[in-house]
CSV table of C-alpha atoms in Angstrom, one decimal:
chain,number,residue,atom,x,y,z
A,239,MET,CA,0.0,0.0,-0.1
A,240,SER,CA,1.1,3.6,-1.0
A,241,THR,CA,2.2,6.1,1.4
A,242,ALA,CA,-0.6,8.3,0.0
A,243,ALA,CA,-3.1,5.9,0.3
A,244,ILE,CA,-2.5,5.5,4.1
A,245,LEU,CA,-2.4,9.1,4.6
A,246,HIS,CA,-5.4,9.8,2.6
A,247,PRO,CA,-7.6,6.8,3.5
A,248,THR,CA,-10.5,6.0,1.2
A,249,THR,CA,-13.9,6.5,2.5
A,250,THR,CA,-14.7,2.8,2.9
A,251,ASN,CA,-11.3,2.9,4.7
A,252,SER,CA,-12.8,5.4,7.1
A,253,VAL,CA,-15.8,3.5,7.9
A,254,ARG,CA,-14.0,0.4,8.7
A,255,ILE,CA,-11.5,2.6,11.0
A,256,TYR,CA,-14.6,4.5,12.6
A,257,ARG,CA,-16.5,1.1,13.0
A,258,LYS,CA,-13.2,-1.2,14.1
A,259,GLU,CA,-12.6,2.0,17.0
A,260,ALA,CA,-15.8,1.8,18.2
A,261,ARG,CA,-15.9,-2.1,18.4
A,262,TYR,CA,-12.8,-2.1,20.6
A,263,GLU,CA,-14.0,0.8,22.5
A,264,PHE,CA,-17.1,-1.1,23.6
A,265,VAL,CA,-15.4,-4.4,24.4
A,266,LYS,CA,-13.0,-2.5,26.3
A,267,LEU,CA,-15.4,-1.1,28.7
A,268,LEU,CA,-17.6,-4.4,28.7
A,269,ARG,CA,-14.3,-6.0,29.9
A,270,THR,CA,-13.8,-3.5,32.6
A,271,ARG,CA,-16.0,-5.1,35.1
A,272,SER,CA,-15.8,-1.9,37.6
A,273,PHE,CA,-17.1,0.3,35.2
A,274,SER,CA,-19.5,-2.3,33.0
A,275,LEU,CA,-21.1,-3.9,36.5
A,276,ALA,CA,-21.7,-0.5,38.1
A,277,THR,CA,-22.7,1.4,35.2
A,278,ILE,CA,-25.4,-1.0,34.5
A,279,GLY,CA,-26.3,-2.4,38.1
A,280,PHE,CA,-26.8,0.6,40.1
A,281,PRO,CA,-29.4,2.3,38.0
A,282,VAL,CA,-31.1,-1.5,37.7
A,283,MET,CA,-30.6,-1.7,41.6
A,284,PHE,CA,-32.2,1.7,42.5
A,285,TYR,CA,-34.8,1.1,39.8
A,286,VAL,CA,-36.0,-2.5,41.6
A,287,LEU,CA,-35.8,-1.0,45.1
A,288,PHE,CA,-37.8,2.4,44.7
A,289,GLY,CA,-39.9,1.7,41.4
A,290,ILE,CA,-40.8,-1.9,41.2
A,291,VAL,CA,-41.7,-2.2,44.7
A,292,ASN,CA,-44.2,0.6,43.7
A,293,LYS,CA,-45.6,-1.1,40.9
A,294,HIS,CA,-49.3,-0.7,41.9
A,295,SER,CA,-48.9,2.8,43.6
A,296,TYR,CA,-50.5,5.9,41.6
A,297,GLU,CA,-49.7,9.6,42.7
A,298,GLY,CA,-52.5,11.8,40.8
A,299,GLY,CA,-53.0,9.5,38.0
A,300,VAL,CA,-49.4,8.7,37.7
A,301,HIS,CA,-48.2,5.3,37.7
A,302,ILE,CA,-45.0,5.4,39.7
A,303,ALA,CA,-42.8,2.4,38.3
A,304,LYS,CA,-43.6,4.0,35.0
A,305,TYR,CA,-42.2,7.3,36.2
A,306,MET,CA,-39.7,6.1,37.5
A,307,LEU,CA,-38.6,4.0,34.6
A,308,ALA,CA,-38.3,7.3,32.8
A,309,GLY,CA,-36.3,8.8,36.0
A,310,TYR,CA,-33.9,5.9,36.0
A,311,ALA,CA,-33.6,5.4,32.4
A,312,CYS,CA,-32.1,9.2,32.6
A,313,PHE,CA,-29.7,8.1,35.5
A,314,GLY,CA,-28.2,5.1,34.1
A,315,LEU,CA,-27.6,6.7,30.5
A,316,ILE,CA,-26.0,9.9,32.1
A,317,GLY,CA,-23.9,7.9,34.0
A,318,SER,CA,-22.5,5.7,31.1
A,319,ALA,CA,-21.7,8.9,29.2
A,320,LEU,CA,-20.2,10.8,32.1
A,321,PHE,CA,-18.1,7.8,33.4
A,322,GLY,CA,-17.1,6.3,30.3
A,323,ILE,CA,-15.8,9.4,28.8
A,324,GLY,CA,-14.7,11.8,31.5
A,325,VAL,CA,-12.8,8.7,33.2
A,326,GLY,CA,-11.7,7.1,30.2
A,327,LEU,CA,-10.6,9.8,28.2
A,328,SER,CA,-9.0,11.5,31.1
A,329,SER,CA,-7.0,7.9,31.9
A,330,ASP,CA,-6.1,8.2,28.1
A,331,LEU,CA,-5.0,11.7,28.4
A,332,ALA,CA,-2.9,10.8,31.5
A,333,ALA,CA,-1.1,7.9,29.8
A,334,GLY,CA,-0.3,9.3,26.6
A,335,TRP,CA,-2.5,7.3,24.7
A,336,LEU,CA,-4.3,10.0,22.8
A,337,GLU,CA,-0.8,11.3,21.6
A,338,LEU,CA,0.0,7.9,20.6
A,339,LYS,CA,-3.4,7.3,18.6
A,340,ARG,CA,-2.5,11.3,17.0
A,341,SER,CA,0.6,10.1,15.6
A,342,SER,CA,-0.6,7.1,13.7
A,343,PRO,CA,-2.9,7.3,10.5
A,344,MET,CA,-6.3,7.1,12.2
A,345,PRO,CA,-8.4,10.1,12.4
A,346,VAL,CA,-8.4,11.7,15.6
A,347,ALA,CA,-12.3,12.3,15.1
A,348,ALA,CA,-12.3,8.4,15.2
A,349,TYR,CA,-11.2,8.2,18.4
A,350,LEU,CA,-13.9,11.0,19.8
A,351,PHE,CA,-16.6,8.9,17.6
A,352,ALA,CA,-15.8,5.7,19.4
A,353,LYS,CA,-16.0,7.0,23.0
A,354,CYS,CA,-19.3,8.3,22.1
A,355,ALA,CA,-20.6,5.3,20.3
A,356,ALA,CA,-19.6,3.3,23.3
A,357,ALA,CA,-21.5,5.5,25.9
A,358,VAL,CA,-24.6,5.5,23.6
A,359,ALA,CA,-24.3,1.6,23.3
A,360,PHE,CA,-24.1,1.2,26.9
A,361,GLY,CA,-27.2,3.7,27.6
A,362,LEU,CA,-29.1,1.4,25.1
A,363,ILE,CA,-28.4,-1.6,27.0
A,364,ILE,CA,-29.2,0.1,30.4
A,365,VAL,CA,-32.7,1.5,28.9
A,366,SER,CA,-33.7,-2.0,27.3
A,367,ILE,CA,-32.5,-3.7,31.0
A,368,LEU,CA,-34.8,-1.2,32.9
A,369,THR,CA,-37.4,-1.6,30.4
A,370,LEU,CA,-37.4,-5.2,30.7
A,371,ILE,CA,-37.4,-5.2,34.1
A,372,GLY,CA,-40.5,-2.9,34.4
A,373,ILE,CA,-42.9,-4.8,31.7
A,374,SER,CA,-41.9,-8.2,33.5
A,375,PHE,CA,-42.0,-7.1,37.2
A,376,GLY,CA,-43.4,-3.5,37.3
A,377,ASP,CA,-47.0,-4.0,35.7
A,378,VAL,CA,-45.4,-1.1,33.5
A,379,HIS,CA,-47.2,-1.3,29.9
A,380,LEU,CA,-45.5,0.4,26.7
A,381,SER,CA,-46.5,0.7,23.5
A,382,PRO,CA,-43.9,0.2,20.2
A,383,SER,CA,-44.1,4.0,19.7
A,384,GLU,CA,-43.0,4.8,23.4
A,385,LEU,CA,-40.4,2.3,23.5
A,386,PHE,CA,-38.9,3.8,20.1
A,387,LYS,CA,-39.2,7.0,21.8
A,388,MET,CA,-37.4,6.3,24.8
A,389,LEU,CA,-34.3,4.2,22.7
A,390,GLY,CA,-34.3,7.6,20.4
A,391,LEU,CA,-34.3,10.0,23.3
A,392,THR,CA,-31.3,7.4,24.7
A,393,ILE,CA,-29.4,8.3,21.8
A,394,VAL,CA,-29.9,11.9,21.9
A,395,GLY,CA,-29.1,12.0,26.1
A,396,SER,CA,-26.3,10.1,25.5
A,397,ILE,CA,-24.5,12.5,23.2
A,398,CYS,CA,-25.4,15.4,24.8
A,399,PHE,CA,-23.9,14.4,28.2
A,400,ALA,CA,-21.1,13.1,26.7
A,401,SER,CA,-20.1,16.5,25.6
A,402,MET,CA,-20.1,17.2,29.1
A,403,GLY,CA,-17.8,13.9,29.8
A,404,LEU,CA,-15.2,15.5,27.6
A,405,LEU,CA,-14.9,19.0,29.1
A,406,ILE,CA,-14.3,16.8,32.5
A,407,ALA,CA,-12.1,15.0,31.0
A,408,LEU,CA,-10.0,18.0,29.9
A,409,LEU,CA,-10.0,19.6,32.9
A,410,VAL,CA,-9.8,17.1,35.5
A,411,PRO,CA,-6.9,14.8,36.7
A,412,ALA,CA,-7.4,11.4,35.8
A,413,ASN,CA,-6.9,10.0,39.6
A,414,ALA,CA,-9.7,12.6,40.7
A,415,ALA,CA,-12.0,12.1,37.8
A,416,PRO,CA,-14.2,9.5,39.5
A,417,GLY,CA,-14.8,11.4,42.4
A,418,ILE,CA,-15.5,14.8,40.5
A,419,ILE,CA,-18.3,13.2,38.3
A,420,ASN,CA,-19.6,11.7,41.5
A,421,LEU,CA,-20.1,14.9,43.1
A,422,ILE,CA,-21.4,16.4,39.9
A,423,TYR,CA,-23.7,13.5,38.7
A,424,LEU,CA,-25.1,12.1,41.7
A,425,PRO,CA,-26.8,15.8,43.1
A,426,MET,CA,-27.8,16.8,39.7
A,427,SER,CA,-29.8,13.4,39.5
A,428,TYR,CA,-31.4,13.9,42.7
A,429,LEU,CA,-32.3,17.4,42.2
A,430,SER,CA,-33.5,16.9,38.8
A,431,GLY,CA,-36.4,14.3,40.1
A,432,LEU,CA,-34.4,11.4,38.8
A,433,TRP,CA,-34.4,9.2,42.2
A,434,VAL,CA,-37.9,10.4,43.4
A,435,PRO,CA,-40.8,12.3,41.7
A,436,ILE,CA,-39.7,15.4,41.9
A,437,GLN,CA,-43.3,16.4,43.0
A,438,PHE,CA,-42.5,14.8,46.3
A,439,MET,CA,-39.6,17.2,46.9
A,440,PRO,CA,-39.6,20.6,48.5
A,441,ARG,CA,-41.0,23.4,46.3
A,442,TRP,CA,-37.7,25.6,46.6
A,443,LEU,CA,-36.1,22.6,45.1
A,444,GLN,CA,-38.7,22.3,42.3
A,445,HIS,CA,-37.9,25.7,41.0
A,446,PHE,CA,-34.1,25.1,41.5
A,447,ALA,CA,-34.5,22.2,38.7
A,448,PRO,CA,-35.1,23.8,35.6
A,449,VAL,CA,-31.5,25.0,35.9
A,450,LEU,CA,-30.0,21.5,35.4
A,451,PRO,CA,-29.9,19.8,32.0
A,452,THR,CA,-30.4,16.5,33.7
A,453,TYR,CA,-34.0,18.0,34.4
A,454,HIS,CA,-34.7,18.9,30.9
A,455,LEU,CA,-33.8,15.3,29.9
A,456,SER,CA,-36.0,13.6,32.5
A,457,GLN,CA,-38.9,15.8,31.4
A,458,LEU,CA,-38.6,14.8,27.7
A,459,MET,CA,-38.2,11.5,28.8
A,460,LEU,CA,-41.7,11.8,30.9
A,461,SER,CA,-43.2,13.4,28.2
A,462,ILE,CA,-43.2,10.0,26.3
A,463,PHE,CA,-45.5,8.8,29.0
A,464,HIS,CA,-47.8,12.1,29.4
A,465,TYR,CA,-46.0,12.7,32.5
A,466,GLY,CA,-43.9,15.8,32.0
A,467,ASP,CA,-44.2,19.3,33.4
A,468,SER,CA,-46.2,22.3,32.1
A,469,MET,CA,-43.2,23.6,30.2
A,470,SER,CA,-43.1,23.3,26.4
A,471,LEU,CA,-41.0,20.6,24.8
A,472,ILE,CA,-39.5,23.2,22.6
A,473,THR,CA,-38.2,24.7,25.8
A,474,HIS,CA,-36.7,21.4,27.3
A,475,TRP,CA,-35.0,20.5,23.8
A,476,ASN,CA,-33.6,23.9,23.5
A,477,ALA,CA,-32.4,23.9,26.9
A,478,LEU,CA,-30.5,20.3,26.2
A,479,ILE,CA,-29.4,21.7,22.7
A,480,GLY,CA,-27.7,24.8,24.4
A,481,PHE,CA,-26.3,22.8,26.9
A,482,THR,CA,-24.5,20.7,24.5
A,483,LEU,CA,-23.0,23.0,22.5
A,484,LEU,CA,-21.7,25.3,25.6
A,485,MET,CA,-20.1,22.4,26.7
A,486,LEU,CA,-18.6,21.5,23.1
A,487,GLY,CA,-17.5,25.3,23.1
A,488,ILE,CA,-15.5,25.0,26.1
A,489,SER,CA,-14.2,22.1,25.4
A,490,SER,CA,-13.1,23.3,22.1
A,491,LEU,CA,-11.5,26.5,23.5
A,492,ILE,CA,-9.8,24.3,26.2
A,493,PHE,CA,-8.2,21.9,24.0
A,494,HIS,CA,-7.0,24.1,21.2
A,495,ARG,CA,-5.3,26.1,24.4
A,496,LYS,CA,-3.8,22.9,25.6
A,497,GLU,CA,-2.7,22.3,21.9
A,498,GLN,CA,-1.0,26.0,21.7
A,499,ASN,CA,0.9,25.6,25.1
A,500,ALA,CA,2.3,21.9,24.4
């Protein structure tokens, strides 16, 4: 193969590179038990404890187990994005793995695509498991349309919070990344009503929740079941898109500054 062909891969070769990189990243995370078991296990455990036990409970016509399915689906997909990219990328940066990748003919975008694709894949796995548990043991009934919308929003949500994971990876040292992510991720999840219905929280916290991107994602997920708040869906979408663009914009500035100082 000529040098030109290596430096300028064809479209077919590029697709194969992206596909293989995404596959290897997913397999790596799956084999990292501390990541895969915790990322999948925690939302499943919490949903069983706080959702399935309330399978016959209703509050104002809201089926609690179905309501909590939306909340813990968001909790799970956000966790997979933040830890998969925030911790994974931070560790790669500390180990010099990204520099090695960049010195090879592989497109840099393929590396980031693989990270994001793996986060999306884990998000889909988590939401699928939660949905199966809800249907099998929680007396949750979903139409094909609701299920399709849930999976679609899982992909969108995973990509949105992958941008936050990218920013954390660029700012936080590898050894501190898990702790910092937990300090951000867990309070945001609680304050957004992902663990308990937000209607059960103090009123001042209910007013604070719309500041958080996790709240807007959860309300979009709840709207699939017609359990959303009084805000328009456009407002929630705009908040989520704005959050993603903000994270990507700051990440881009930090990355270019690091490049100039290198």
